[in-house]
Every structure is written in C-alpha cells, then in structure tokens.
mmCIF file of C-alpha atoms and ligand atoms in Angstrom:
data_model
loop_
_atom_site.group_PDB
_atom_site.id
_atom_site.type_symbol
_atom_site.label_atom_id
_atom_site.label_comp_id
_atom_site.label_asym_id
_atom_site.label_seq_id
_atom_site.Cartn_x
_atom_site.Cartn_y
_atom_site.Cartn_z
ATOM 1 C CA UNK A 19 0.000 0.000 0.000
ATOM 2 C CA UNK A 20 1.267 3.509 -0.815
ATOM 3 C CA UNK A 21 1.239 5.808 2.191
ATOM 4 C CA UNK A 22 -0.364 9.129 1.265
ATOM 5 C CA UNK A 23 -1.307 12.370 2.974
ATOM 6 C CA UNK A 24 -5.015 12.887 3.519
ATOM 7 C CA UNK A 25 -6.564 16.224 4.439
ATOM 8 C CA UNK A 26 -10.040 15.954 5.952
ATOM 9 C CA UNK A 27 -11.685 19.322 6.566
ATOM 10 C CA UNK A 28 -13.769 19.635 9.713
ATOM 11 C CA UNK A 29 -12.027 16.543 11.050
ATOM 12 C CA UNK A 30 -12.859 17.267 14.678
ATOM 13 C CA UNK A 31 -16.589 16.606 14.103
ATOM 14 C CA UNK A 32 -18.407 13.279 14.364
ATOM 15 C CA UNK A 33 -18.135 12.044 10.771
ATOM 16 C CA UNK A 34 -14.765 13.763 10.236
ATOM 17 C CA UNK A 35 -13.201 12.014 13.248
ATOM 18 C CA UNK A 36 -14.346 8.625 11.971
ATOM 19 C CA UNK A 37 -12.959 9.343 8.482
ATOM 20 C CA UNK A 38 -9.619 10.328 9.989
ATOM 21 C CA UNK A 39 -9.484 7.138 12.063
ATOM 22 C CA UNK A 40 -10.270 4.997 9.009
ATOM 23 C CA UNK A 41 -7.675 6.675 6.785
ATOM 24 C CA UNK A 42 -5.051 6.474 9.549
ATOM 25 C CA UNK A 43 -5.861 2.771 10.003
ATOM 26 C CA UNK A 44 -5.114 2.304 6.312
ATOM 27 C CA UNK A 45 -1.634 3.711 6.973
ATOM 28 C CA UNK A 46 -2.079 7.244 5.627
ATOM 29 C CA UNK A 47 -0.788 10.443 7.221
ATOM 30 C CA UNK A 48 -3.851 12.410 8.277
ATOM 31 C CA UNK A 49 -4.403 16.136 8.661
ATOM 32 C CA UNK A 50 -7.270 18.439 9.503
ATOM 33 C CA UNK A 51 -7.980 22.100 10.059
ATOM 34 C CA UNK A 52 -9.418 23.766 13.137
ATOM 35 C CA UNK A 53 -10.700 27.146 14.194
ATOM 36 C CA UNK A 54 -10.808 26.952 18.001
ATOM 37 C CA UNK A 55 -7.294 26.060 19.355
ATOM 38 C CA UNK A 56 -8.533 24.831 22.768
ATOM 39 C CA UNK A 57 -11.166 22.502 21.346
ATOM 40 C CA UNK A 58 -8.682 21.296 18.723
ATOM 41 C CA UNK A 59 -5.968 20.495 21.249
ATOM 42 C CA UNK A 60 -8.218 18.377 23.453
ATOM 43 C CA UNK A 61 -9.507 16.541 20.377
ATOM 44 C CA UNK A 62 -5.926 15.984 19.107
ATOM 45 C CA UNK A 63 -4.900 14.543 22.483
ATOM 46 C CA UNK A 64 -7.901 12.196 22.528
ATOM 47 C CA UNK A 65 -7.043 10.968 19.018
ATOM 48 C CA UNK A 66 -3.363 10.555 19.967
ATOM 49 C CA UNK A 67 -4.263 8.505 23.034
ATOM 50 C CA UNK A 68 -6.299 6.279 20.704
ATOM 51 C CA UNK A 69 -3.151 5.868 18.580
ATOM 52 C CA UNK A 70 -3.965 8.354 15.780
ATOM 53 C CA UNK A 71 -1.492 11.210 15.294
ATOM 54 C CA UNK A 72 -3.233 14.025 13.408
ATOM 55 C CA UNK A 73 -1.442 16.946 11.803
ATOM 56 C CA UNK A 74 -3.439 19.995 12.926
ATOM 57 C CA UNK A 75 -3.467 23.287 11.029
ATOM 58 C CA UNK A 76 -5.466 26.364 11.928
ATOM 59 C CA UNK A 77 -7.647 27.613 9.084
ATOM 60 C CA UNK A 78 -11.178 28.689 8.327
ATOM 61 C CA UNK A 79 -12.537 26.894 5.246
ATOM 62 C CA UNK A 80 -14.689 29.905 4.329
ATOM 63 C CA UNK A 81 -11.574 32.034 3.760
ATOM 64 C CA UNK A 82 -9.765 31.368 0.440
ATOM 65 C CA UNK A 83 -6.417 32.862 1.553
ATOM 66 C CA UNK A 84 -6.514 30.932 4.826
ATOM 67 C CA UNK A 85 -7.163 27.697 2.888
ATOM 68 C CA UNK A 86 -4.192 28.282 0.626
ATOM 69 C CA UNK A 87 -1.985 28.869 3.687
ATOM 70 C CA UNK A 88 -3.498 25.856 5.458
ATOM 71 C CA UNK A 89 -2.762 23.478 2.569
ATOM 72 C CA UNK A 90 0.814 24.776 2.227
ATOM 73 C CA UNK A 91 1.341 24.170 5.968
ATOM 74 C CA UNK A 92 -0.065 20.638 5.773
ATOM 75 C CA UNK A 93 2.293 19.971 2.856
ATOM 76 C CA UNK A 94 5.286 21.307 4.826
ATOM 77 C CA UNK A 95 4.443 19.113 7.820
ATOM 78 C CA UNK A 96 3.182 15.934 6.118
ATOM 79 C CA UNK A 97 3.955 16.067 2.409
ATOM 80 C CA UNK A 98 1.783 16.665 -0.670
ATOM 81 C CA UNK A 99 -1.964 16.252 -0.220
ATOM 82 C CA UNK A 100 -3.066 13.300 -2.381
ATOM 83 C CA UNK A 101 -6.422 12.719 -0.677
ATOM 84 C CA UNK A 102 -8.867 15.520 0.107
ATOM 85 C CA UNK A 103 -12.166 15.010 1.898
ATOM 86 C CA UNK A 104 -14.352 18.122 1.891
ATOM 87 C CA UNK A 105 -16.256 17.323 5.049
ATOM 88 C CA UNK A 106 -16.556 20.646 6.920
ATOM 89 C CA UNK A 107 -20.128 21.848 7.198
ATOM 90 C CA UNK A 108 -22.727 23.593 9.328
ATOM 91 C CA UNK A 109 -26.501 23.941 9.530
ATOM 92 C CA UNK A 110 -28.642 27.017 10.181
ATOM 93 C CA UNK A 111 -32.075 25.391 9.951
ATOM 94 C CA UNK A 112 -35.182 27.515 9.581
ATOM 95 C CA UNK A 113 -38.024 27.738 7.108
ATOM 96 C CA UNK A 114 -37.143 29.870 4.095
ATOM 97 C CA UNK A 115 -39.671 32.624 4.757
ATOM 98 C CA UNK A 116 -37.860 33.278 8.072
ATOM 99 C CA UNK A 117 -34.318 32.762 6.796
ATOM 100 C CA UNK A 118 -32.079 35.828 6.796
ATOM 101 C CA UNK A 119 -29.205 36.507 4.431
ATOM 102 C CA UNK A 120 -26.582 35.588 7.052
ATOM 103 C CA UNK A 121 -28.183 32.153 7.596
ATOM 104 C CA UNK A 122 -28.156 31.600 3.834
ATOM 105 C CA UNK A 123 -24.583 32.817 3.297
ATOM 106 C CA UNK A 124 -23.065 31.117 6.357
ATOM 107 C CA UNK A 125 -24.282 27.739 5.112
ATOM 108 C CA UNK A 126 -23.311 28.317 1.471
ATOM 109 C CA UNK A 127 -19.868 29.525 2.550
ATOM 110 C CA UNK A 128 -19.123 26.727 5.004
ATOM 111 C CA UNK A 129 -20.527 23.834 2.958
ATOM 112 C CA UNK A 130 -20.074 24.814 -0.699
ATOM 113 C CA UNK A 131 -17.645 27.721 -1.100
ATOM 114 C CA UNK A 132 -15.275 25.810 1.195
ATOM 115 C CA UNK A 133 -15.035 23.156 -1.537
ATOM 116 C CA UNK A 134 -13.729 25.775 -3.948
ATOM 117 C CA UNK A 135 -11.345 27.223 -1.367
ATOM 118 C CA UNK A 136 -9.675 23.989 -0.273
ATOM 119 C CA UNK A 137 -9.821 22.062 -3.552
ATOM 120 C CA UNK A 138 -8.356 25.012 -5.477
ATOM 121 C CA UNK A 139 -5.329 24.855 -3.180
ATOM 122 C CA UNK A 140 -4.675 21.118 -3.808
ATOM 123 C CA UNK A 141 -5.724 20.544 -7.411
ATOM 124 C CA UNK A 142 -2.602 21.815 -9.196
ATOM 125 C CA UNK A 143 -0.391 19.518 -7.111
ATOM 126 C CA UNK A 144 -2.599 16.478 -7.771
ATOM 127 C CA UNK A 145 -2.618 17.219 -11.512
ATOM 128 C CA UNK A 146 1.178 17.606 -11.557
ATOM 129 C CA UNK A 147 1.665 14.310 -9.655
ATOM 130 C CA UNK A 148 -1.017 12.586 -11.761
ATOM 131 C CA UNK A 149 -2.810 11.072 -8.765
ATOM 132 C CA UNK A 150 -5.553 12.291 -6.483
ATOM 133 C CA UNK A 151 -8.704 11.359 -4.608
ATOM 134 C CA UNK A 152 -11.302 14.000 -3.760
ATOM 135 C CA UNK A 153 -14.498 13.197 -1.875
ATOM 136 C CA UNK A 154 -17.293 15.625 -1.068
ATOM 137 C CA UNK A 155 -19.364 14.813 2.029
ATOM 138 C CA UNK A 156 -22.790 15.931 0.874
ATOM 139 C CA UNK A 157 -26.119 14.871 2.406
ATOM 140 C CA UNK A 158 -29.374 13.020 1.814
ATOM 141 C CA UNK A 159 -30.943 16.464 2.040
ATOM 142 C CA UNK A 160 -29.037 17.603 -1.039
ATOM 143 C CA UNK A 161 -30.808 14.758 -2.866
ATOM 144 C CA UNK A 162 -34.343 14.981 -1.478
ATOM 145 C CA UNK A 163 -34.571 18.491 0.034
ATOM 146 C CA UNK A 164 -35.643 19.039 3.641
ATOM 147 C CA UNK A 165 -38.257 21.204 5.317
ATOM 148 C CA UNK A 166 -36.242 23.918 7.100
ATOM 149 C CA UNK A 167 -33.040 23.466 5.058
ATOM 150 C CA UNK A 168 -33.287 25.466 1.805
ATOM 151 C CA UNK A 169 -29.775 26.805 2.484
ATOM 152 C CA UNK A 170 -28.214 23.445 3.414
ATOM 153 C CA UNK A 171 -29.974 21.438 0.673
ATOM 154 C CA UNK A 172 -28.860 23.985 -1.956
ATOM 155 C CA UNK A 173 -25.249 23.822 -0.757
ATOM 156 C CA UNK A 174 -25.226 20.022 -0.526
ATOM 157 C CA UNK A 175 -26.769 19.588 -3.994
ATOM 158 C CA UNK A 176 -24.164 22.048 -5.299
ATOM 159 C CA UNK A 177 -21.388 19.894 -3.885
ATOM 160 C CA UNK A 178 -22.301 17.021 -6.182
ATOM 161 C CA UNK A 179 -22.489 19.354 -9.200
ATOM 162 C CA UNK A 180 -18.973 20.372 -8.231
ATOM 163 C CA UNK A 181 -17.867 16.715 -8.004
ATOM 164 C CA UNK A 182 -19.149 15.689 -11.412
ATOM 165 C CA UNK A 183 -17.584 18.676 -13.174
ATOM 166 C CA UNK A 184 -14.229 18.202 -11.475
ATOM 167 C CA UNK A 185 -14.444 14.476 -12.217
ATOM 168 C CA UNK A 186 -14.635 15.223 -15.951
ATOM 169 C CA UNK A 187 -11.877 17.829 -15.952
ATOM 170 C CA UNK A 188 -9.391 15.753 -13.946
ATOM 171 C CA UNK A 189 -9.968 12.142 -15.001
ATOM 172 C CA UNK A 190 -7.002 12.136 -17.351
ATOM 173 C CA UNK A 191 -4.731 13.228 -14.502
ATOM 174 C CA UNK A 192 -5.446 10.141 -12.377
ATOM 175 C CA UNK A 193 -7.745 12.100 -10.076
ATOM 176 C CA UNK A 194 -11.126 10.728 -9.066
ATOM 177 C CA UNK A 195 -13.835 12.950 -7.599
ATOM 178 C CA UNK A 196 -16.837 11.432 -5.856
ATOM 179 C CA UNK A 197 -19.611 12.350 -3.453
ATOM 180 C CA UNK A 198 -20.834 10.532 -0.373
ATOM 181 C CA UNK A 199 -24.339 11.515 0.743
ATOM 182 C CA UNK A 200 -24.951 10.480 4.351
ATOM 183 C CA UNK A 201 -28.410 10.328 5.816
ATOM 184 C CA UNK A 202 -29.097 11.068 9.474
ATOM 185 C CA UNK A 203 -26.042 9.961 11.470
ATOM 186 C CA UNK A 204 -25.883 10.190 15.265
ATOM 187 C CA UNK A 205 -23.577 13.229 15.422
ATOM 188 C CA UNK A 206 -23.910 16.496 17.361
ATOM 189 C CA UNK A 207 -25.401 18.095 14.233
ATOM 190 C CA UNK A 208 -28.277 15.630 14.065
ATOM 191 C CA UNK A 209 -28.723 15.471 17.855
ATOM 192 C CA UNK A 210 -29.284 19.260 17.746
ATOM 193 C CA UNK A 211 -32.556 18.677 15.846
ATOM 194 C CA UNK A 212 -35.414 18.899 18.389
ATOM 195 C CA UNK A 213 -36.132 15.450 19.808
ATOM 196 C CA UNK A 214 -39.746 15.224 18.640
ATOM 197 C CA UNK A 215 -38.733 16.248 15.087
ATOM 198 C CA UNK A 216 -35.848 13.761 15.143
ATOM 199 C CA UNK A 217 -38.104 10.919 16.269
ATOM 200 C CA UNK A 218 -40.363 11.523 13.250
ATOM 201 C CA UNK A 219 -37.328 11.467 10.961
ATOM 202 C CA UNK A 220 -35.978 8.207 12.439
ATOM 203 C CA UNK A 221 -39.406 6.662 11.923
ATOM 204 C CA UNK A 222 -38.914 7.222 8.174
ATOM 205 C CA UNK A 223 -35.632 5.255 8.040
ATOM 206 C CA UNK A 224 -36.272 1.651 6.916
ATOM 207 C CA UNK A 225 -33.207 0.325 8.780
ATOM 208 C CA UNK A 226 -34.833 1.799 11.878
ATOM 209 C CA UNK A 227 -31.992 3.790 13.417
ATOM 210 C CA UNK A 228 -29.585 6.669 12.909
ATOM 211 C CA UNK A 229 -26.366 5.905 11.053
ATOM 212 C CA UNK A 230 -22.969 5.543 12.693
ATOM 213 C CA UNK A 231 -20.023 7.769 11.672
ATOM 214 C CA UNK A 232 -17.996 4.634 10.876
ATOM 215 C CA UNK A 233 -20.609 3.620 8.299
ATOM 216 C CA UNK A 234 -19.802 6.800 6.381
ATOM 217 C CA UNK A 235 -16.037 6.588 6.927
ATOM 218 C CA UNK A 236 -15.981 3.082 5.466
ATOM 219 C CA UNK A 237 -17.270 4.422 2.119
ATOM 220 C CA UNK A 238 -14.803 7.305 2.104
ATOM 221 C CA UNK A 239 -11.949 4.863 2.652
ATOM 222 C CA UNK A 240 -13.268 2.815 -0.288
ATOM 223 C CA UNK A 241 -13.424 5.820 -2.650
ATOM 224 C CA UNK A 242 -9.953 7.007 -1.665
ATOM 225 C CA UNK A 243 -8.286 3.608 -2.108
ATOM 226 C CA UNK A 244 -5.840 2.782 -4.896
ATOM 227 C CA UNK A 245 -8.244 0.284 -6.431
ATOM 228 C CA UNK A 246 -11.130 2.768 -6.781
ATOM 229 C CA UNK A 247 -9.351 4.302 -9.784
ATOM 230 C CA UNK A 248 -12.259 3.715 -12.221
ATOM 231 C CA UNK A 249 -14.927 5.186 -9.952
ATOM 232 C CA UNK A 250 -15.390 8.871 -10.569
ATOM 233 C CA UNK A 251 -18.384 11.203 -10.538
ATOM 234 C CA UNK A 252 -20.393 8.817 -8.362
ATOM 235 C CA UNK A 253 -22.750 9.857 -5.584
ATOM 236 C CA UNK A 254 -23.121 7.151 -2.961
ATOM 237 C CA UNK A 255 -26.201 7.387 -0.739
ATOM 238 C CA UNK A 256 -25.652 5.946 2.758
ATOM 239 C CA UNK A 257 -28.867 6.543 4.615
ATOM 240 C CA UNK A 258 -30.408 3.329 5.964
ATOM 241 C CA UNK A 259 -32.852 3.339 3.041
ATOM 242 C CA UNK A 260 -34.298 6.743 3.968
ATOM 243 C CA UNK A 261 -34.049 7.969 0.364
ATOM 244 C CA UNK A 262 -33.673 5.616 -2.600
ATOM 245 C CA UNK A 263 -33.539 7.985 -5.554
ATOM 246 C CA UNK A 264 -31.681 6.796 -8.641
HETATM 247 N N1 LIG B 29 -43.139 18.538 6.577
HETATM 248 C C1 LIG B 29 -44.256 19.271 6.736
HETATM 249 N N2 LIG B 29 -44.440 20.126 7.755
HETATM 250 C C2 LIG B 29 -43.443 20.237 8.633
HETATM 251 C C3 LIG B 29 -42.245 19.511 8.527
HETATM 252 C C4 LIG B 29 -42.121 18.618 7.444
HETATM 253 N N3 LIG B 29 -41.037 17.874 7.280
HETATM 254 N N4 LIG B 29 -41.444 19.853 9.546
HETATM 255 C C5 LIG B 29 -42.103 20.777 10.285
HETATM 256 N N5 LIG B 29 -43.316 20.982 9.748
HETATM 257 C C6 LIG B 29 -44.363 21.870 10.221
HETATM 258 C C7 LIG B 29 -44.671 21.697 11.699
HETATM 259 O O1 LIG B 29 -45.560 20.630 11.876
HETATM 260 C C8 LIG B 29 -45.314 23.027 12.057
HETATM 261 O O2 LIG B 29 -46.635 23.028 11.585
HETATM 262 P P1 LIG B 29 -47.781 23.896 12.313
HETATM 263 O O3 LIG B 29 -47.319 25.311 12.269
HETATM 264 O O4 LIG B 29 -48.988 23.623 11.478
HETATM 265 O O5 LIG B 29 -47.856 23.348 13.711
HETATM 266 C C9 LIG B 29 -44.528 23.948 11.182
HETATM 267 O O6 LIG B 29 -43.901 23.199 10.162
HETATM 268 C C10 LIG B 29 -43.435 24.685 11.906
HETATM 269 O O7 LIG B 29 -43.124 25.687 11.030
HETATM 270 P P2 LIG B 29 -42.297 26.903 11.506
HETATM 271 O O8 LIG B 29 -42.308 27.920 10.432
HETATM 272 O O9 LIG B 29 -42.740 27.316 12.878
HETATM 273 O O10 LIG B 29 -40.891 26.219 11.591
HETATM 274 P P3 LIG B 29 -39.622 26.739 12.331
HETATM 275 O O11 LIG B 29 -39.144 27.994 11.741
HETATM 276 O O12 LIG B 29 -39.862 26.638 13.802
HETATM 277 O O13 LIG B 29 -38.599 25.629 11.876
HETATM 278 C C11 LIG B 29 -37.576 23.580 11.763
HETATM 279 C C12 LIG B 29 -38.782 24.361 12.266
HETATM 280 C C13 LIG B 29 -36.272 24.291 12.097
HETATM 281 C C14 LIG B 29 -37.622 23.357 10.283
HETATM 282 C C15 LIG B 29 -37.658 22.274 12.549
HETATM 283 O O14 LIG B 29 -38.814 21.604 12.151
HETATM 284 C C16 LIG B 29 -36.496 21.369 12.306
HETATM 285 O O15 LIG B 29 -35.460 21.458 12.960
HETATM 286 N N6 LIG B 29 -36.611 20.422 11.344
HETATM 287 C C17 LIG B 29 -35.592 19.464 11.062
HETATM 288 C C18 LIG B 29 -34.700 19.967 9.988
HETATM 289 C C19 LIG B 29 -33.665 18.918 9.692
HETATM 290 O O16 LIG B 29 -33.978 17.797 9.357
HETATM 291 N N7 LIG B 29 -32.380 19.267 9.810
HETATM 292 C C20 LIG B 29 -31.339 18.339 9.604
HETATM 293 C C21 LIG B 29 -30.199 18.686 10.488
HETATM 294 S S1 LIG B 29 -28.974 17.429 10.514
HETATM 295 C C22 LIG B 29 -28.257 17.531 9.003
HETATM 296 O O17 LIG B 29 -28.491 18.414 8.235
HETATM 297 C C23 LIG B 29 -27.288 16.445 8.661
HETATM 298 C C24 LIG B 29 -27.653 15.811 7.400
HETATM 299 O O18 LIG B 29 -26.991 16.031 6.399
HETATM 300 C C25 LIG B 29 -28.774 14.859 7.352
#
C-alpha cells in the first residue's frame, strides 16, 4: 500500500473524526484544520491517546487565503496532499420565509464555497503528480430536500455538481472525484434537531436507526483507495434506506 497524505476538513466533528481514524488505520498520514485552538488540542490529544497522530493546522474553510496557507502548511508538515475530503459543514435550519441573508450565506460559505477554497489549493499539485482522490461529504438532504433546510440542501446539492464537473476535468490526470451523501447519522449536528422532530425522521428510516459515523467513513476509505481508480463522478447514498432515488 502507498502511504499518502489525507486532508479531511472539519475533522474534529463526528463524521470527520471517523474518516480520519479509518484513513489512519489504512496507513495514511492524516491532517485536519481547526478554528478553536482549545477545542482542537483536546480533540488531538484524545485521538493521539487512541493511537492516531493528526497533523493539525489552523484555518477557516470559508476564507480562500486561509485555505491556501493551510494546505501549504499541511504539505510542509506531512507532504503533498493526495487525498482531500471536503467534510466541513454547518446547519442554520429555519423555514425559508424566516431565513435571513446571514443564515443563507453562512451555510453556502461553510458547505459549498469551502469546496472551492480547499480544492483550489490542492488541485494543481494532484494534476502535476497525476494522482488524487477527492471526496465531497454531501447529504441526503441535497438529494431529497428538507423542510427547514433550503440553504443546506442547496449547498449540498451544489457539492455534487462540483464533483461531477471536477471528475470530468481531472480524469485524465489520475484524479477521481466522488460524493458521499450520508443520511441522518448520530452526530452532534443531528442530535441538535429537536427530539420530537428527530423521532419523526428516524421513523422514516427503513433500517430503523440513525447511522454511525464509521458507516460513512468506510465508504470514504473505499473511494480514496488505490483500487477505486475507475470510480469517478459517483454519488453514494448511505442513509439506511431513507431515500432511494436513482
Ligand atoms: N413537513 C411538513 N411540515 C413540517 C415539517 C415537514 N417535514 N417539519 C415541520 N413541519 C411543520 C410543523 O408541523 C409546524 O406546523 P404547524 O405550524 O402547522 O404546527 C410547522 O412546520 C413549523 O413551522 P415553523 O415555520 O414554525 O418552523 P420553524 O421555523 O420553527 O422551523 C424547523 C422548524 C427548524 C424546520 C424544525 O422543524 C427542524 O429542525 N426540522 C428538522 C430539519 C432537519 O432535518 N435538519 C437536519 C439537520 S442534521 C443535518 O443536516 C445532517 C444531514 O446532512 C442529514
């Protein structure tokens, strides 16, 4: 197996942490960004005590200049970024008629514009080295829409449009670009949905429970593997059967 450097944005969150653990288990060097140094340090220590050394770089994914600097720092510390997982994201749920411009822009910036900012900083290197794996962590709600999430659903749907365009432009450079669309996974983000609303959502999931972060990480590890070289432009739904569009 070739050891590579993987950058997972928003790695300190529920799904991000699981992706980092999976990629580290496969023998890769793993890196993530953070905004809050105190939170990041306690998370880094917890990962280290579980045997995963993570290269930590401060950087806000909504800021293009900060992303450029962040990627250069990761490269200095860990080598060229061959695997990028655009995982950072936020919600600002409210019905559209109540949504203000900041709630719209915050979500578009953190979930979608971040993909431009970070990917732009790694793509030239991947093209020059003729190898790369890029995965967008989108959402079931980018596929089916969600009451209260016009901002988030728009950003998440946009992420797959981004994937399939990049997939076409970069295929001949050995770079694959895919999307993973998780359903409702038991992370802080989902647990922040009011309990009675969440219970109704879980009742719609045929498998009968929330997903586990590891169930998403497993697919990311598959897409980023050496042998997934003929899979590009795919969007893999992992949602317990909650949405079965095709
Ligand atoms: N379909 C139809 N009606 C719905 C509805 C739905 N899915 N959800 C709520 N409603 C109705 C309520 O029954 C209520 O109706 P009444 O007024 O007749 O009682 C009404 O909408 C509430 O409307 P409001 O304008 O008062 O709504 P609000 O501004 O208080 O917002 C909400 C409510 C924020 C949308 C809340 O319902 C909510 O949090 N919904 C869940 C949103 C969600 O799924 N977020 C996912 C977060 S996790 C994530 O995003 C990760 C991922 O990728 C999956």
